[in-house]
Coordinates of C-alpha atoms in Angstrom, one line a residue:
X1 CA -80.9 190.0 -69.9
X2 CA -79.3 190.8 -66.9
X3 CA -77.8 194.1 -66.5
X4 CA -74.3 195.4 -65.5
X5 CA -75.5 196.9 -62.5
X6 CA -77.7 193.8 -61.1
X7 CA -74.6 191.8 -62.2
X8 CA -72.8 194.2 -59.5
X9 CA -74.8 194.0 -57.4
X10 CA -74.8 190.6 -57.0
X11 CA -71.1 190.6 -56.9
X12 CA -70.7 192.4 -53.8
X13 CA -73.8 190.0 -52.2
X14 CA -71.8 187.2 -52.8
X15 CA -68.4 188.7 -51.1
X16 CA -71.1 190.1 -47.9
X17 CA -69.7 186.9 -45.8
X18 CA -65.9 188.0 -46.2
X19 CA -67.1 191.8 -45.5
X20 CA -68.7 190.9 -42.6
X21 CA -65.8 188.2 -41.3
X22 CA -63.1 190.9 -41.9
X23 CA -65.3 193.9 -40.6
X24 CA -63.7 195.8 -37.3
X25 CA -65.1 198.7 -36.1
X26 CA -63.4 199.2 -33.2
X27 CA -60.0 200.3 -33.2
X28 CA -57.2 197.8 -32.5
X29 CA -55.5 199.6 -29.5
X30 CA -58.9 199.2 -28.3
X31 CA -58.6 195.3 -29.0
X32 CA -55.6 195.4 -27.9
X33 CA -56.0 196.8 -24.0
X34 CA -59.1 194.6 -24.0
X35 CA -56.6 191.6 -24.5
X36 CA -54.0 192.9 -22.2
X37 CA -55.9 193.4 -19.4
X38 CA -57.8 190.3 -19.5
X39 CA -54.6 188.0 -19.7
X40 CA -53.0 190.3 -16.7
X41 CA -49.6 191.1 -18.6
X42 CA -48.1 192.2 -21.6
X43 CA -46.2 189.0 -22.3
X44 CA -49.0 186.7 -21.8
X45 CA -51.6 188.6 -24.3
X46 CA -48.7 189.3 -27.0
X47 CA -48.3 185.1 -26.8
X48 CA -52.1 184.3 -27.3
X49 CA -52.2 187.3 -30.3
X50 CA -48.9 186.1 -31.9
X51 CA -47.5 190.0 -31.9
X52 CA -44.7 191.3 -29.8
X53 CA -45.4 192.6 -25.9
X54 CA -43.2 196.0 -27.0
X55 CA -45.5 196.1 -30.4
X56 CA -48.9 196.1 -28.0
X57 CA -47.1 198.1 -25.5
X58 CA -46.3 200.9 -27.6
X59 CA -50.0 201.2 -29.2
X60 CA -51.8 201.3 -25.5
X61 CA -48.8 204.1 -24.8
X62 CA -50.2 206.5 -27.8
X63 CA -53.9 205.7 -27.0
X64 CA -52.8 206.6 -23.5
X65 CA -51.4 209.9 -25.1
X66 CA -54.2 210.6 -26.8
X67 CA -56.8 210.2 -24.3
X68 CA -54.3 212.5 -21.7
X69 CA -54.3 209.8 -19.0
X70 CA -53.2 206.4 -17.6
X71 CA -55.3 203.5 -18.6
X72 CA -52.8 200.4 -17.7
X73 CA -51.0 200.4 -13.7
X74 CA -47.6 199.0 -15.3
X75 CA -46.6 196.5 -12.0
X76 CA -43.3 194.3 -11.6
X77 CA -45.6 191.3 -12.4
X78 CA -48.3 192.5 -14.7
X79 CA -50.7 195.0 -15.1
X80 CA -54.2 195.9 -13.9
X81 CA -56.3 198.8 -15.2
X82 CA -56.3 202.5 -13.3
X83 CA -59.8 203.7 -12.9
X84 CA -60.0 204.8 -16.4
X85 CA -59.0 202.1 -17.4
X86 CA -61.8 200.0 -16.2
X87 CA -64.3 202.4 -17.5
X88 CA -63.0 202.2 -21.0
X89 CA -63.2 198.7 -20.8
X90 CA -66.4 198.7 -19.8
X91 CA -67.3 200.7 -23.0
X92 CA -65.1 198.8 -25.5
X93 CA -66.4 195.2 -23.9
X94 CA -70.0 196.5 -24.5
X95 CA -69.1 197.9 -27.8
X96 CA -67.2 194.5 -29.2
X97 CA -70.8 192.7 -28.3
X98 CA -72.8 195.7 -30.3
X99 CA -70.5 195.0 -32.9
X100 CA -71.5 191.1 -32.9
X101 CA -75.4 192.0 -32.7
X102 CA -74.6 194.7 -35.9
X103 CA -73.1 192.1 -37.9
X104 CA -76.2 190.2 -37.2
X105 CA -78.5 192.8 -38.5
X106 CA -76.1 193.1 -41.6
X107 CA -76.5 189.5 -42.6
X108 CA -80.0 189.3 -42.5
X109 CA -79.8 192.6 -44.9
X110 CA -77.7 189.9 -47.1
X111 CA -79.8 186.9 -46.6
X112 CA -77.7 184.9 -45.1
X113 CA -79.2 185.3 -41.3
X114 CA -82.3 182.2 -41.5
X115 CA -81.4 178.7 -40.8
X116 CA -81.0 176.6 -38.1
X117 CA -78.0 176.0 -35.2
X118 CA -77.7 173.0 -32.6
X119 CA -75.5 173.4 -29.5
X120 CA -75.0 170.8 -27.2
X121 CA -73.7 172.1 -23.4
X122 CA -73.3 170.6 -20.2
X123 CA -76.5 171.2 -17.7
X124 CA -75.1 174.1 -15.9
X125 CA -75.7 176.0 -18.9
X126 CA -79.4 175.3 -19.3
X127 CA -79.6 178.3 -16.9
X128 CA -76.7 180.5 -17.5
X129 CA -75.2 182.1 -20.4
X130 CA -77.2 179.7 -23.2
X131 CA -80.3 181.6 -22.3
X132 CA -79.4 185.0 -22.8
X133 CA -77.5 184.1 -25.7
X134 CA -80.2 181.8 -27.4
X135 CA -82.4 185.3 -26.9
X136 CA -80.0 187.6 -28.4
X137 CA -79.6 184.6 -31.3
X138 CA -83.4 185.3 -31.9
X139 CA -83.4 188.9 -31.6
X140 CA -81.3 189.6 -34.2
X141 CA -81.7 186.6 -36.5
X142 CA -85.5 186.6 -37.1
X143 CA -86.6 182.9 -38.4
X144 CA -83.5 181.3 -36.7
X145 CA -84.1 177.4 -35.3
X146 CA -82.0 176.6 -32.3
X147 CA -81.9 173.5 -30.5
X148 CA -79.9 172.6 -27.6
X149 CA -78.7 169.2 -26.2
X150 CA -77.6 168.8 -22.7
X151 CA -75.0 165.6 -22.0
X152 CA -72.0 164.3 -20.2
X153 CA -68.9 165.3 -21.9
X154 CA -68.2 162.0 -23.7
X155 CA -71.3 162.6 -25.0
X156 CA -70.6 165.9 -26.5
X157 CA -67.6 164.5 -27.9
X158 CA -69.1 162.1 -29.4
X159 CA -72.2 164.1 -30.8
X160 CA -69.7 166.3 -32.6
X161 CA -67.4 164.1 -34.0
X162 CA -70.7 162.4 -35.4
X163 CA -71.5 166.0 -36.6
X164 CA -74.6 165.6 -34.8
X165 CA -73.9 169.2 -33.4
X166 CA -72.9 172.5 -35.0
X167 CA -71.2 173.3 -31.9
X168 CA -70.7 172.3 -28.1
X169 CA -69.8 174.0 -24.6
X170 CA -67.4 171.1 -23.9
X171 CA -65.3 170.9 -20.1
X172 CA -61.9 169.3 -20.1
X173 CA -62.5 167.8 -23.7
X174 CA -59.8 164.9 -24.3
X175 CA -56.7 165.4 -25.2
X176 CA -57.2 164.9 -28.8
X177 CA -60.8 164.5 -30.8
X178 CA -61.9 164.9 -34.3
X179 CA -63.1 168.5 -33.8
X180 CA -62.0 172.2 -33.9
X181 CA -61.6 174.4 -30.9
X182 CA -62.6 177.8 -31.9
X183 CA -62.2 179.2 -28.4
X184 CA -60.5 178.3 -24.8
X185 CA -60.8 178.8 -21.4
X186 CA -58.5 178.3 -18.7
X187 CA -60.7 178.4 -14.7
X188 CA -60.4 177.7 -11.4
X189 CA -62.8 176.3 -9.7
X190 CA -63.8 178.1 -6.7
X191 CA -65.2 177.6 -3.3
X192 CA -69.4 177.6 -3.0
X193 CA -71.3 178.1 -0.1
X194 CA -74.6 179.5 1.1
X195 CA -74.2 183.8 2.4
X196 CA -74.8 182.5 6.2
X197 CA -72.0 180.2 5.7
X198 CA -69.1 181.1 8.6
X199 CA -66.7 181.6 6.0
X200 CA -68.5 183.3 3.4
X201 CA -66.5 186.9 4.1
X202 CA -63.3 185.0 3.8
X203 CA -60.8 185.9 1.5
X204 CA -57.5 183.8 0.6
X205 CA -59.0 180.6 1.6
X206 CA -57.1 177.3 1.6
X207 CA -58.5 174.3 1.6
X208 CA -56.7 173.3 4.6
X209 CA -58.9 176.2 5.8
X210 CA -62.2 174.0 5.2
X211 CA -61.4 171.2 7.2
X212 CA -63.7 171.5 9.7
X213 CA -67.1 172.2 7.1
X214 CA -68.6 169.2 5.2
X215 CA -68.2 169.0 1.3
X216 CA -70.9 168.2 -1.1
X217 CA -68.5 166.7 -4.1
X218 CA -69.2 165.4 -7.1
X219 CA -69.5 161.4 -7.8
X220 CA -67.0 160.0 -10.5
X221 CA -68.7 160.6 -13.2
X222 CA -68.8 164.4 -13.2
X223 CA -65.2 165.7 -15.1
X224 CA -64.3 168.2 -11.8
X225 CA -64.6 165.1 -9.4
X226 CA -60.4 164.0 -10.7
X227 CA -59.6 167.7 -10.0
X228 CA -60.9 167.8 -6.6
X229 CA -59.6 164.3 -6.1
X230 CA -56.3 165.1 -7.1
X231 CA -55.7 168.9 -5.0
X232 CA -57.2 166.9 -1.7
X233 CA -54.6 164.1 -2.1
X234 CA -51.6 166.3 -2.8
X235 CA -52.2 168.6 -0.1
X236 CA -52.6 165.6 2.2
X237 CA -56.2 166.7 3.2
X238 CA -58.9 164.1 4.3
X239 CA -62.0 165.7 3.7
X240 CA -65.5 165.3 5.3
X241 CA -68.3 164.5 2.8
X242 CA -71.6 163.3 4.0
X243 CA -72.8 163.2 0.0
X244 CA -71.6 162.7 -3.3
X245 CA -73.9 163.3 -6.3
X246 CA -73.9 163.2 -10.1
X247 CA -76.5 166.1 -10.0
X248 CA -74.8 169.5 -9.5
X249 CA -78.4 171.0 -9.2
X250 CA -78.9 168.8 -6.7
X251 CA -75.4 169.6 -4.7
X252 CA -76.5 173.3 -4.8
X253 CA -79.5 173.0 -3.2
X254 CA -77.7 170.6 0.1
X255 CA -75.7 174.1 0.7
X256 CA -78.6 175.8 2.1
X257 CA -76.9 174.0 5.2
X258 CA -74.9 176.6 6.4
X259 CA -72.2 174.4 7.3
X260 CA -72.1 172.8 3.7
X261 CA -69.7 173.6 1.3
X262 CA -68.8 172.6 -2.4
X263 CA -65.7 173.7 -5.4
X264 CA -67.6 174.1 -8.0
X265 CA -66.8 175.9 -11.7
X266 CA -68.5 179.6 -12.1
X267 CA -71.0 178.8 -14.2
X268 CA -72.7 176.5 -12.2
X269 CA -73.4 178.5 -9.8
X270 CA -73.8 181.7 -11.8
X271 CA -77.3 182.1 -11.8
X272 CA -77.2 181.5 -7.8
X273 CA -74.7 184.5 -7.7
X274 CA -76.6 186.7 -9.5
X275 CA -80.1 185.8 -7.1
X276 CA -77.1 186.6 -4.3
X277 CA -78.4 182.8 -2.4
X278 CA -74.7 181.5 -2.9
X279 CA -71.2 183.0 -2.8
X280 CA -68.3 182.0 -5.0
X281 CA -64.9 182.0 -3.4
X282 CA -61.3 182.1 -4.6
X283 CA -59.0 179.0 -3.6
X284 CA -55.1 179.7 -3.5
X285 CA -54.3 176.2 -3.6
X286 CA -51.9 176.4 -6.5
X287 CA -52.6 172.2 -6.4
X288 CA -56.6 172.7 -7.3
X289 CA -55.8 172.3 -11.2
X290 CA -57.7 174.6 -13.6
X291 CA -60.8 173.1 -15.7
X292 CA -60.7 173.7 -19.2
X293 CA -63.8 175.2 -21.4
X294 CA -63.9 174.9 -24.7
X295 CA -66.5 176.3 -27.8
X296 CA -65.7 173.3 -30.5
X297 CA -67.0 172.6 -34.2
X298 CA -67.2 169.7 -36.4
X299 CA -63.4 169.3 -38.0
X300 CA -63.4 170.1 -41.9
X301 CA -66.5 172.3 -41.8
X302 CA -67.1 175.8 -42.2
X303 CA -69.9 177.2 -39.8
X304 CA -72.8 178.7 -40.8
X305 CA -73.0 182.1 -40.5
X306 CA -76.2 181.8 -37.7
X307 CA -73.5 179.0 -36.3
X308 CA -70.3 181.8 -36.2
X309 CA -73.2 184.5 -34.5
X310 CA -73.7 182.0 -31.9
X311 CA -70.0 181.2 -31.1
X312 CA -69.4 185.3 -31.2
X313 CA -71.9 185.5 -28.7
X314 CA -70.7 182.7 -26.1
X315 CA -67.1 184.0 -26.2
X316 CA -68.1 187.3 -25.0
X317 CA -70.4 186.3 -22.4
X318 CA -68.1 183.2 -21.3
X319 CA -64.9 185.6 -21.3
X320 CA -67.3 188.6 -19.2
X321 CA -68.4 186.1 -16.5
X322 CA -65.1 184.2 -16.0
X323 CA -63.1 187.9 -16.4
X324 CA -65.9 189.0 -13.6
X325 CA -65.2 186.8 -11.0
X326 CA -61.2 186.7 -11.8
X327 CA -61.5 183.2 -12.3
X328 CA -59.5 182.5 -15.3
X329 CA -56.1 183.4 -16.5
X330 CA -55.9 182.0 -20.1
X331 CA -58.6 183.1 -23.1
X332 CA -57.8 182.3 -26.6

């Protein structure tokens, strides 16, 4: 016969999954600056967290009071962090991914941490950000089976309306598809080129400013090539480009001619940035459209719990790298 206490205990096993869902254990001004000073302004991070910009405002003032110094500069267009402010950040960004890792540890106290999770990506992140995360996935959820699927974006799409994927690193999804977006990414591509290239040092490039450099571009059937299409023929530019590809591993490795050049997204070249062979440059083009990113899940089901630590995970390291290199302006 089962006993009141087992009977308890078993209650509060079952209702571990809302715990840990609902579960904050940083504080929300903390939250809150994080927000604010990744989306530049007040106004822009009150719209993506559905509260009011004085409502935020006021609870970064009293953690400002508390801590006896400025964590926000207040500018007429924005707001970037002070000094302090960047090292709190720092702290709380590195904190908000401990907190992922302990509600990790937590579920496999509560069973619910074995499985299995499939992701499907686009290549560039066969070498950046899947990796690491795919590790920390394995650290931290002993047992765990993760596969990965690399393909176009149609392909994606179509993998996880099929449900043939838990979830998938999608860029510029359609419009509309049969699946859930459980996180969103706003870049701008950016300029790539090897260190010894003659603008590398630059900053505030144009593209008018390339004119005279040959552009490795993407053929048609890579997403970015309409982008790049598009910001040339508005801004009136006829470009030089000895070589279009469908391989963007095989576009990185033409820039080792110094005179080479390519707009590429971040995270293809964010391994290369990190080794220090290639530099990633701003554009100021305001016609170079941003490139959207998107984590997405099958519509109408629930993720697993190993499928929810591997979104966590993404979003944080997706958001760092982007944040980073100042190359986005809209997270959600």
């Amino acid at each position: 016969m089962t006993s009141d206490n087992s009977r308890r205990y078993r209650s509060r096993r079952c209702n571990a999954p809302w715990v840990l869902e609902t579960m904050q254990l940083l504080s929300s001004s903390a939250i809150l600056l994080d927000a604010v000073a990744r989306a530049g302004s007040f106004r822009r991070a009150a719209e993506a967290l559905n509260m009011s910009a004085s409502a935020i405002n006021r609870q970064i003032l009293n953690m400002e009071a508390e801590i006896g110094l400025p964590l926000l500069e207040r500018l007429p267009r924005g707001v970037r962090p002070t000094p302090v402010g960047e090292r709190l950040l720092a702290d709380i960004r590195r904190w908000r991914r401990e907190q992922a890792l302990a509600e990790g540890q937590l579920r496999e106290l509560t069973g619910q941490r074995r499985g299995a999770v499939s992701i499907g990506a686009t290549e560039c992140f066969s070498t950046a950000v899947l990796p690491d995360v795919i590790r920390s996935l394995w650290q931290y959820h002993s047992g765990l089976e993760v596969s990965t699927q690399f393909a176009s974006t149609e392909e994606l799409v179509r993998k996880l309306v099929a449900k043939e994927l838990d979830l998938a690193l999608i860029f510029n999804p359609p419009a509309r598809f049969a699946a859930d977006i459980v996180f969103r990414l706003k870049l701008r591509p950016g300029l790539v080129m090897a260190t010894n290239h003659p603008l590398a040092g630059s900053r505030n490039l144009r593209l008018a400013n390339c004119l005279r450099y040959g552009f490795v571009l993407p053929d048609s059937s890579v997403r970015i090539h309409e982008f790049i299409e598009s910001a040339f023929r508005e801004a009136h530019i006829e470009v030089l480009s000895p070589l279009k590809s469908n391989s963007i591993a095989m576009m990185k490795s033409m820039l080792s001619n110094a005179e080479m050049m390519a707009i590429l997204s971040i995270f293809d070249v964010h391994t290369e940035l990190a080794q220090g062979s290639l530099v990633f440059l701003k554009i100021e083009d305001s016609k170079l459209e941003k490139e959207e990113l998107v984590i997405a899940v099958p519509s109408n089901r629930r993720p697993s719990p190993a499928t929810q630590a591997a979104i966590t995970l993404l979003r944080a390291a997706l958001t760092d790298i982007a944040s980073t290199h100042s190359t986005t302006d809209n997270v959600s």
